[in-house]
Tab-separated table of C-alpha atoms in Angstrom:
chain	number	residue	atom	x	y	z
A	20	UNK	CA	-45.754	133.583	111.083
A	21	UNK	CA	-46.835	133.645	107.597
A	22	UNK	CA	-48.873	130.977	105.901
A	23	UNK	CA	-46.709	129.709	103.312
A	24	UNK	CA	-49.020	128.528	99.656
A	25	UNK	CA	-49.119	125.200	98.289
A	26	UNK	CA	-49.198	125.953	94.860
A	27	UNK	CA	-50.152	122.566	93.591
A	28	UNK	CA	-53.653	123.617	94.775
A	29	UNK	CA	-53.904	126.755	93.787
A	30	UNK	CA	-56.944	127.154	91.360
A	31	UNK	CA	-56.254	126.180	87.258
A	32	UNK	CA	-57.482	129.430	86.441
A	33	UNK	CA	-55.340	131.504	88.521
A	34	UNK	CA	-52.177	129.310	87.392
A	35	UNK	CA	-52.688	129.098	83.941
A	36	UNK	CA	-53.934	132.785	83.142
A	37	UNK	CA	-51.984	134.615	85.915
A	38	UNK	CA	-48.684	132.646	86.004
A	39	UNK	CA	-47.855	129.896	83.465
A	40	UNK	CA	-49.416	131.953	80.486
A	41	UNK	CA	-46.175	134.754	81.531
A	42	UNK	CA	-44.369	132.519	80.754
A	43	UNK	CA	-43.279	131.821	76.384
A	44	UNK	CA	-43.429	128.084	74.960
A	45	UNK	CA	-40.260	127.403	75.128
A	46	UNK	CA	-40.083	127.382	78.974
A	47	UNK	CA	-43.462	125.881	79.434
A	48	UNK	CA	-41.775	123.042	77.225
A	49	UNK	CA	-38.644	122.884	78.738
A	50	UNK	CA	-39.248	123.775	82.473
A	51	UNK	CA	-43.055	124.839	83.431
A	52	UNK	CA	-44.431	121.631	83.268
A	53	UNK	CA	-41.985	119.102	84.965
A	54	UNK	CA	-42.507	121.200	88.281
A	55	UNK	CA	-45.264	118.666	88.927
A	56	UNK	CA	-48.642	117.135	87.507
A	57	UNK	CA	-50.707	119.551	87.917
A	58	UNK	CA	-48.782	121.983	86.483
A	59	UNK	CA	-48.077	119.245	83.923
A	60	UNK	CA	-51.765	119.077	82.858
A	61	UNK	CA	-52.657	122.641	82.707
A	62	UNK	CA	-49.889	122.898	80.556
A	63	UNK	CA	-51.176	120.631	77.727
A	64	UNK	CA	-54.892	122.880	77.944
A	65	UNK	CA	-55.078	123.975	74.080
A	66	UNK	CA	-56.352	127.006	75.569
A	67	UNK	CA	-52.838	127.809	76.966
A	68	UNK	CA	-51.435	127.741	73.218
A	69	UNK	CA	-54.355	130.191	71.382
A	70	UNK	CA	-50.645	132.461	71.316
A	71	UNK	CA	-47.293	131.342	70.643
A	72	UNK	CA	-44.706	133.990	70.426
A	73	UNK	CA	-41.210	133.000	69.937
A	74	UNK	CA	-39.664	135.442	67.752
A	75	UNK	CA	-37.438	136.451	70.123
A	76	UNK	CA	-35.517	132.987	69.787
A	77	UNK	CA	-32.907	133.416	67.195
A	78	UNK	CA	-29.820	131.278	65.713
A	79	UNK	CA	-27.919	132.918	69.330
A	80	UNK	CA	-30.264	131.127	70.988
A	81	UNK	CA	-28.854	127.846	73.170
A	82	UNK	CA	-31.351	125.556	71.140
A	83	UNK	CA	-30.384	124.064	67.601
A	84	UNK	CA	-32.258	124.512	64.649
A	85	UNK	CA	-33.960	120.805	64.904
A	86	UNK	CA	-34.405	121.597	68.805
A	87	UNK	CA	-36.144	124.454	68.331
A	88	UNK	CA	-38.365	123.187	65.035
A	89	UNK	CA	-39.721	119.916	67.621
A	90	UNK	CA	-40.055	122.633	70.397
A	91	UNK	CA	-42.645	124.682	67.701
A	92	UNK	CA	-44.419	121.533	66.533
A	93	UNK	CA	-45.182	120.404	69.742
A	94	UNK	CA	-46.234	123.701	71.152
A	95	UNK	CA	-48.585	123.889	67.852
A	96	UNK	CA	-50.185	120.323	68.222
A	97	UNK	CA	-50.998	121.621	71.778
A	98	UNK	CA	-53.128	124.151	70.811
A	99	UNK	CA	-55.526	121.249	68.975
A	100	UNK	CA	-56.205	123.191	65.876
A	101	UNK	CA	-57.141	126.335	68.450
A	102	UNK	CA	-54.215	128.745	67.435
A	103	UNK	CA	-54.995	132.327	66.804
A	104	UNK	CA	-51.447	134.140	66.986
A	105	UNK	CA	-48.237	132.696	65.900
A	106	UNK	CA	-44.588	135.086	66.484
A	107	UNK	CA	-41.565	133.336	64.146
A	108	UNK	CA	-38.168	134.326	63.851
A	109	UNK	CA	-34.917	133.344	62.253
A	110	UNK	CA	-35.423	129.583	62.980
A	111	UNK	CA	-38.230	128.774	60.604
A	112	UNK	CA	-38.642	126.648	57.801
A	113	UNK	CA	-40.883	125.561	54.715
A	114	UNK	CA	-41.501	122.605	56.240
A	115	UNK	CA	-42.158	124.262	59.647
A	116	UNK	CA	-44.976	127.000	58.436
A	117	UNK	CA	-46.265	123.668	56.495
A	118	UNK	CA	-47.059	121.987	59.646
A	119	UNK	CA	-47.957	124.985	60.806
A	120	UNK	CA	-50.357	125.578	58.322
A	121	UNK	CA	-51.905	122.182	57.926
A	122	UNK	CA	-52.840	122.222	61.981
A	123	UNK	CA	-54.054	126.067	62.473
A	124	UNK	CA	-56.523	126.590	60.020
A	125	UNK	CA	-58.451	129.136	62.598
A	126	UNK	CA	-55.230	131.020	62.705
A	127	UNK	CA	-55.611	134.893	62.409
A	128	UNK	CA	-52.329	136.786	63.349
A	129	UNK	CA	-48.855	135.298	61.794
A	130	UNK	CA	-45.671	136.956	62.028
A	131	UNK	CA	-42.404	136.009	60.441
A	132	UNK	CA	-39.401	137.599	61.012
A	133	UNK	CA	-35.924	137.276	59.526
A	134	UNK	CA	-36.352	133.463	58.409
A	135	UNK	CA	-34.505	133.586	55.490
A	136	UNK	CA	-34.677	129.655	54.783
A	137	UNK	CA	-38.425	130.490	54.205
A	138	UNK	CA	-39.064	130.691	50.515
A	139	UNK	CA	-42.056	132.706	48.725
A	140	UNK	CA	-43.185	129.408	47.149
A	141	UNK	CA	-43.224	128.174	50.970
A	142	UNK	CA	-44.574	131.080	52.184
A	143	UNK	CA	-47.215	130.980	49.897
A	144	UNK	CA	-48.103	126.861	50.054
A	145	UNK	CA	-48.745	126.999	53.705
A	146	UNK	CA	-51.267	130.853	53.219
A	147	UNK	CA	-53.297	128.964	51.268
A	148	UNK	CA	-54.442	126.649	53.988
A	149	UNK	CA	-54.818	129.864	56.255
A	150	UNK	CA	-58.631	131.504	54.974
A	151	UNK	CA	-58.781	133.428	58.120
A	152	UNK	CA	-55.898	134.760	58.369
A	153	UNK	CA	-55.966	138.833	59.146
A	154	UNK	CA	-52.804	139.900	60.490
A	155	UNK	CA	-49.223	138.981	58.606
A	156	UNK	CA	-45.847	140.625	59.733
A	157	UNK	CA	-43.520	139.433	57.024
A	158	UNK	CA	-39.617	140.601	57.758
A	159	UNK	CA	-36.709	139.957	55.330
A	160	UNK	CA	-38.480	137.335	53.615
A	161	UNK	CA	-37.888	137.027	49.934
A	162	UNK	CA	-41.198	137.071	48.054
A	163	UNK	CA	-42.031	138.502	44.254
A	164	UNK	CA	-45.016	140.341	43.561
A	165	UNK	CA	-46.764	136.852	42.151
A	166	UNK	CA	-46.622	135.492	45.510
A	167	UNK	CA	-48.139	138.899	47.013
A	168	UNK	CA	-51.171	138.621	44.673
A	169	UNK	CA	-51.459	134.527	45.788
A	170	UNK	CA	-51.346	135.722	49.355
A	171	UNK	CA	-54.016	138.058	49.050
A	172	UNK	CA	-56.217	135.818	46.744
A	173	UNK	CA	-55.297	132.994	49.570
A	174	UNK	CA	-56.185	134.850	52.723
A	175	UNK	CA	-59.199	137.193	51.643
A	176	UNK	CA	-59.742	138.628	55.119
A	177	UNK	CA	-56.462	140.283	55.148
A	178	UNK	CA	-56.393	143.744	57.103
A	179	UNK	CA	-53.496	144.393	58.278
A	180	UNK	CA	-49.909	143.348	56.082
A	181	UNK	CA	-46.321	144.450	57.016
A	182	UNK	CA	-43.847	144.045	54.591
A	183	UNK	CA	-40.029	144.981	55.183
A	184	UNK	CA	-37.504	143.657	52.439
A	185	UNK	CA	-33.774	145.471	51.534
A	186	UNK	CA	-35.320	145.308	47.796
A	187	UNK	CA	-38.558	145.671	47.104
A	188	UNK	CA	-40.355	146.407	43.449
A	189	UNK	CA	-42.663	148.749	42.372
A	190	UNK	CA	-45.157	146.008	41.261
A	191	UNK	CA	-45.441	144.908	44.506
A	192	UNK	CA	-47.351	147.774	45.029
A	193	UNK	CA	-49.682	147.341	42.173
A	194	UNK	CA	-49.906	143.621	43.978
A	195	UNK	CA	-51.134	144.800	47.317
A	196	UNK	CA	-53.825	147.147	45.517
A	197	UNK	CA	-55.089	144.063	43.039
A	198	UNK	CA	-55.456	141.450	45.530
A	199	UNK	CA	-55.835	143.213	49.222
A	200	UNK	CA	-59.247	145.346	49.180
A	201	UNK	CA	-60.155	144.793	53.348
A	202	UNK	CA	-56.632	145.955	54.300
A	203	UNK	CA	-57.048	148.714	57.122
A	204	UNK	CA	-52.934	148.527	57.535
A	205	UNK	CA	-50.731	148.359	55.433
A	206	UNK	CA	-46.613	148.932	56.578
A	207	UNK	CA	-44.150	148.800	53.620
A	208	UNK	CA	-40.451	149.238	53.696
A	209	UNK	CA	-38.837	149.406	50.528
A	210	UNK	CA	-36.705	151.931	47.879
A	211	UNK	CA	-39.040	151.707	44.933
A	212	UNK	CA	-42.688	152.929	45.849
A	213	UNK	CA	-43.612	155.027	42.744
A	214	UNK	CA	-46.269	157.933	43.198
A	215	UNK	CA	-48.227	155.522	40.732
A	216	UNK	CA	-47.632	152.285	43.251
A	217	UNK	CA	-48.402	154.178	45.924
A	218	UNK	CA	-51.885	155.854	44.030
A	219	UNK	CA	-52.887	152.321	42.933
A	220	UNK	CA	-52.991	151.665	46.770
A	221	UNK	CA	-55.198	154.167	47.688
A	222	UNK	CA	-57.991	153.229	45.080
A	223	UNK	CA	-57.562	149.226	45.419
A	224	UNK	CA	-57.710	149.416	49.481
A	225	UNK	CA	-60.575	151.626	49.891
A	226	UNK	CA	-60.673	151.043	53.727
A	227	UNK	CA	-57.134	151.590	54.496
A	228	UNK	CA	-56.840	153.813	57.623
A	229	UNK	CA	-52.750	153.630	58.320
A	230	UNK	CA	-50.123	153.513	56.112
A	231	UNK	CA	-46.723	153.607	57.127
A	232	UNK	CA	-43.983	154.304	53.750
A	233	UNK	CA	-40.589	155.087	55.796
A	234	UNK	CA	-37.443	155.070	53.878
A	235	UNK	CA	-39.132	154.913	50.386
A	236	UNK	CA	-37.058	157.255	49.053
A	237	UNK	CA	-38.121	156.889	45.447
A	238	UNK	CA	-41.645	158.636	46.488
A	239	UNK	CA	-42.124	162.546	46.761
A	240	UNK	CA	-45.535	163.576	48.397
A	241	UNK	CA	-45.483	167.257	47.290
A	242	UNK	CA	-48.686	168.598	45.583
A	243	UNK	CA	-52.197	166.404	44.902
A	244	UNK	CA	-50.064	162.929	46.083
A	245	UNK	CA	-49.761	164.086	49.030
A	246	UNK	CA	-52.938	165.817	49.810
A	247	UNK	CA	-54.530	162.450	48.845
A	248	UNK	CA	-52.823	160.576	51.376
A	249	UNK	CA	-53.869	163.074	53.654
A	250	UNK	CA	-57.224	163.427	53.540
A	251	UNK	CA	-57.730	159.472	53.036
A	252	UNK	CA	-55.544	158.096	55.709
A	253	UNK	CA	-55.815	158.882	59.320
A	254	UNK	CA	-52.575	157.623	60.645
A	255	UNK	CA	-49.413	158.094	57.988
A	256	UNK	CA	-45.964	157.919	58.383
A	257	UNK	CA	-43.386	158.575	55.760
A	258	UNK	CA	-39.812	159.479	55.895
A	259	UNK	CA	-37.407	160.189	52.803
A	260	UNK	CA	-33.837	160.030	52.473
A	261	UNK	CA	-33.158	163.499	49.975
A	262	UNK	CA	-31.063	166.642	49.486
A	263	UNK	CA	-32.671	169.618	51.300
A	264	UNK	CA	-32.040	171.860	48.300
A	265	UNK	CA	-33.865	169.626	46.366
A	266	UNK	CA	-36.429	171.448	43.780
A	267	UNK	CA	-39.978	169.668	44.524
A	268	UNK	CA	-43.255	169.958	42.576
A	269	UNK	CA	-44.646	173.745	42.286
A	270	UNK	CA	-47.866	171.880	43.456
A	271	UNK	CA	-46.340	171.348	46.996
A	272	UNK	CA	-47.424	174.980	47.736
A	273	UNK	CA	-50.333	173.586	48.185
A	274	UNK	CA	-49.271	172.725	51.701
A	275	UNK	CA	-48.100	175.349	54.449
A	276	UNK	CA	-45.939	175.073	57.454
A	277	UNK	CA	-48.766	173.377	59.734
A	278	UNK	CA	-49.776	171.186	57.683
A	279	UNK	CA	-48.710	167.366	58.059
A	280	UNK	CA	-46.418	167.537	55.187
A	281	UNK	CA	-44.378	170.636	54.069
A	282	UNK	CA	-42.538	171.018	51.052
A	283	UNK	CA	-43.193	166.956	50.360
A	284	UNK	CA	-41.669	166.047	53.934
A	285	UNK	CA	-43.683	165.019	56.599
A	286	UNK	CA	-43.831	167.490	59.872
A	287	UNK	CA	-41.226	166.262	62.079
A	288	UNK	CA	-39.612	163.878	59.481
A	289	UNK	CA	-36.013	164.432	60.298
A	290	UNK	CA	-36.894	163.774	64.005
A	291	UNK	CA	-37.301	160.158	63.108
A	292	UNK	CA	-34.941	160.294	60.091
A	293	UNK	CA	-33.536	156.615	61.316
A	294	UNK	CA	-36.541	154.985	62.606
C-alpha cells in the first residue's frame, strides 16, 4: 500500500518554490491560501511576490475591473517593497501603476500591455519613482515623444525598452537616442522610423546589441544604413511592407545574396512577413 503525504508538513521550501510559486497571484489570492494555515502563511512570504505576472488576465476575464485592481494591490503590498518583475494587461490604471510605483521602488522588469486607461502623464508619474528600473514592455499605450525622453531621464538604468503603438512618430526615435544611452534592447513597432531616427539610435545607444524594427515600413536599409546596422548590432530583425519592383538605393549593391540583407530586405524577410 502506498504511503499517502500530508502536505501540511511538507517542508516551506519545497511548497513555496516547487508548488505554490506555479501557481499566478490571482489563484494564490483567491484559492492557494484558504487550503489551510500553513499554506496560508507561506503565502504572505514577500519572497513569494519578487514576480507578479498577470497579463494574461484581461477584460474576458471572470473578475471586474475593481476586483481585479484590489487583487493587484494586495498581491503588491505582499511583496513588502521586495518586487522585482511586474506583468500588466488590459486591467490597469493610473492610479494602479501609482500604487504600484509608490511601494516597488527596487522594481526592475515592468511590463504593460494593452491598458489603454493608462495615460503617458500616468505612465510617466509613477517611472519616476522607479530609479532601477531596467526592463519596460510598453504595448498599445499612448505616449508622445516628451514622455519617452522623461522615461529615460526617470529610469537611467534602462536596457532593454519595447515599444509597440498603431502610430508612432519619428521623434520618438530621436527620444530613445537623447535620453536611453545603457539600452542593450531596444524593440520598436511603428510606420514612421526614418533612416535619420533610426541613425540617431545607433550613435545615442552605443551599447545596443538587438534591435528589432518589424513593420516599419517607412525605413529602407539598402546601402551604408544598412551595413551600419549590420556591423553594430548582433541580433536584428526588420521586416518591410513594399512592392518587389521597387527601385532601391544603387548603394544596396553593396550587399550580395548571403548577406543578412539583400536588396534592402532582410534574408528570409517574407518568411516572417506577418510576425
Amino acid at each position: 500500500m502506498v504511503e499517502s503525504r500530508n502536505w501540511v508538513e511538507m517542508p516551506d521550501d519545497i511548497m513555496g518554490g516547487m508548488i505554490l510559486q506555479r501557481l499566478d497571484a490571482v489563484e494564490i489570492l483567491t484559492s492557494a491560501q484558504k487550503v489551510c494555515r500553513n499554506w496560508r502563511r507561506i503565502c504572505k512570504d514577500p519572497a513569494m511576490w519578487k514576480t507578479i505576472d498577470l497579463d494574461h488576465y484581461s477584460y474576458a476575464s471572470s473578475y471586474t475591473k475593481n476586483d481585479f485592481e484590489k487583487l493587484c494591490k494586495q498581491a503588491v503590498h505582499r511583496s513588502c517593497g521586495e518586487l522585482i518583475d511586474i506583468r500588466l494587461k488590459c486591467v490597469v490604471t493610473n492610479d494602479l501603476l501609482d500604487f504600484i510605483s509608490r511601494c516597488s521602488s527596487k522594481l526592475k522588469s515592468l511590463r504593460v500591455l494593452k491598458c489603454y486607461n493608462v495615460t503617458g502623464n500616468g505612465l510617466i508619474h509613477a517611472l519616476k519613482r522607479l530609479p532601477c528600473l531596467e526592463t519596460l514592455d510598453l504595448f498599445y499605450i499612448s505616449i508622445e515623444a516628451e514622455h519617452i525622453k522623461v522615461i529615460g531621464q526617470s529610469c537611467p538604468h534602462l536596457k532593454s525598452f519595447k515599444m509597440k503603438s498603431r502610430f508612432m512618430e519619428s521623434a520618438d526615435a530621436l527620444a530613445i537616442a537623447n535620453s536611453m544611452p545603457a539600452l542593450r534592447h531596444l524593440q520598436l513597432f511603428g510606420r514612421a522610423i526614418t533612416g535619420d531616427g533610426l541613425r540617431a539610435i545607433l550613435h545615442g545607444c552605443r551599447q545596443l546589441e538587438s534591435l528589432d524594427l518589424r513593420r516599419c515600413s517607412c525605413l529602407m536599409l539598402g546601402g551604408s544604413l544598412g551595413k551600419l546596422c549590420r556591423e553594430r548590432i548582433k541580433d536584428f530583425k526588420f521586416t518591410v511592407r513594399t512592392n518587389l519592383f521597387e527601385i532601391f538605393d544603387s548603394d544596396s549593391d553593396d550587399f550580395d545574396e548571403d548577406d543578412e540583407f539583400s536588396a534592402g530586405f532582410p534574408k528570409g524577410v517574407f518568411d516572417n512577413y506577418w510576425i
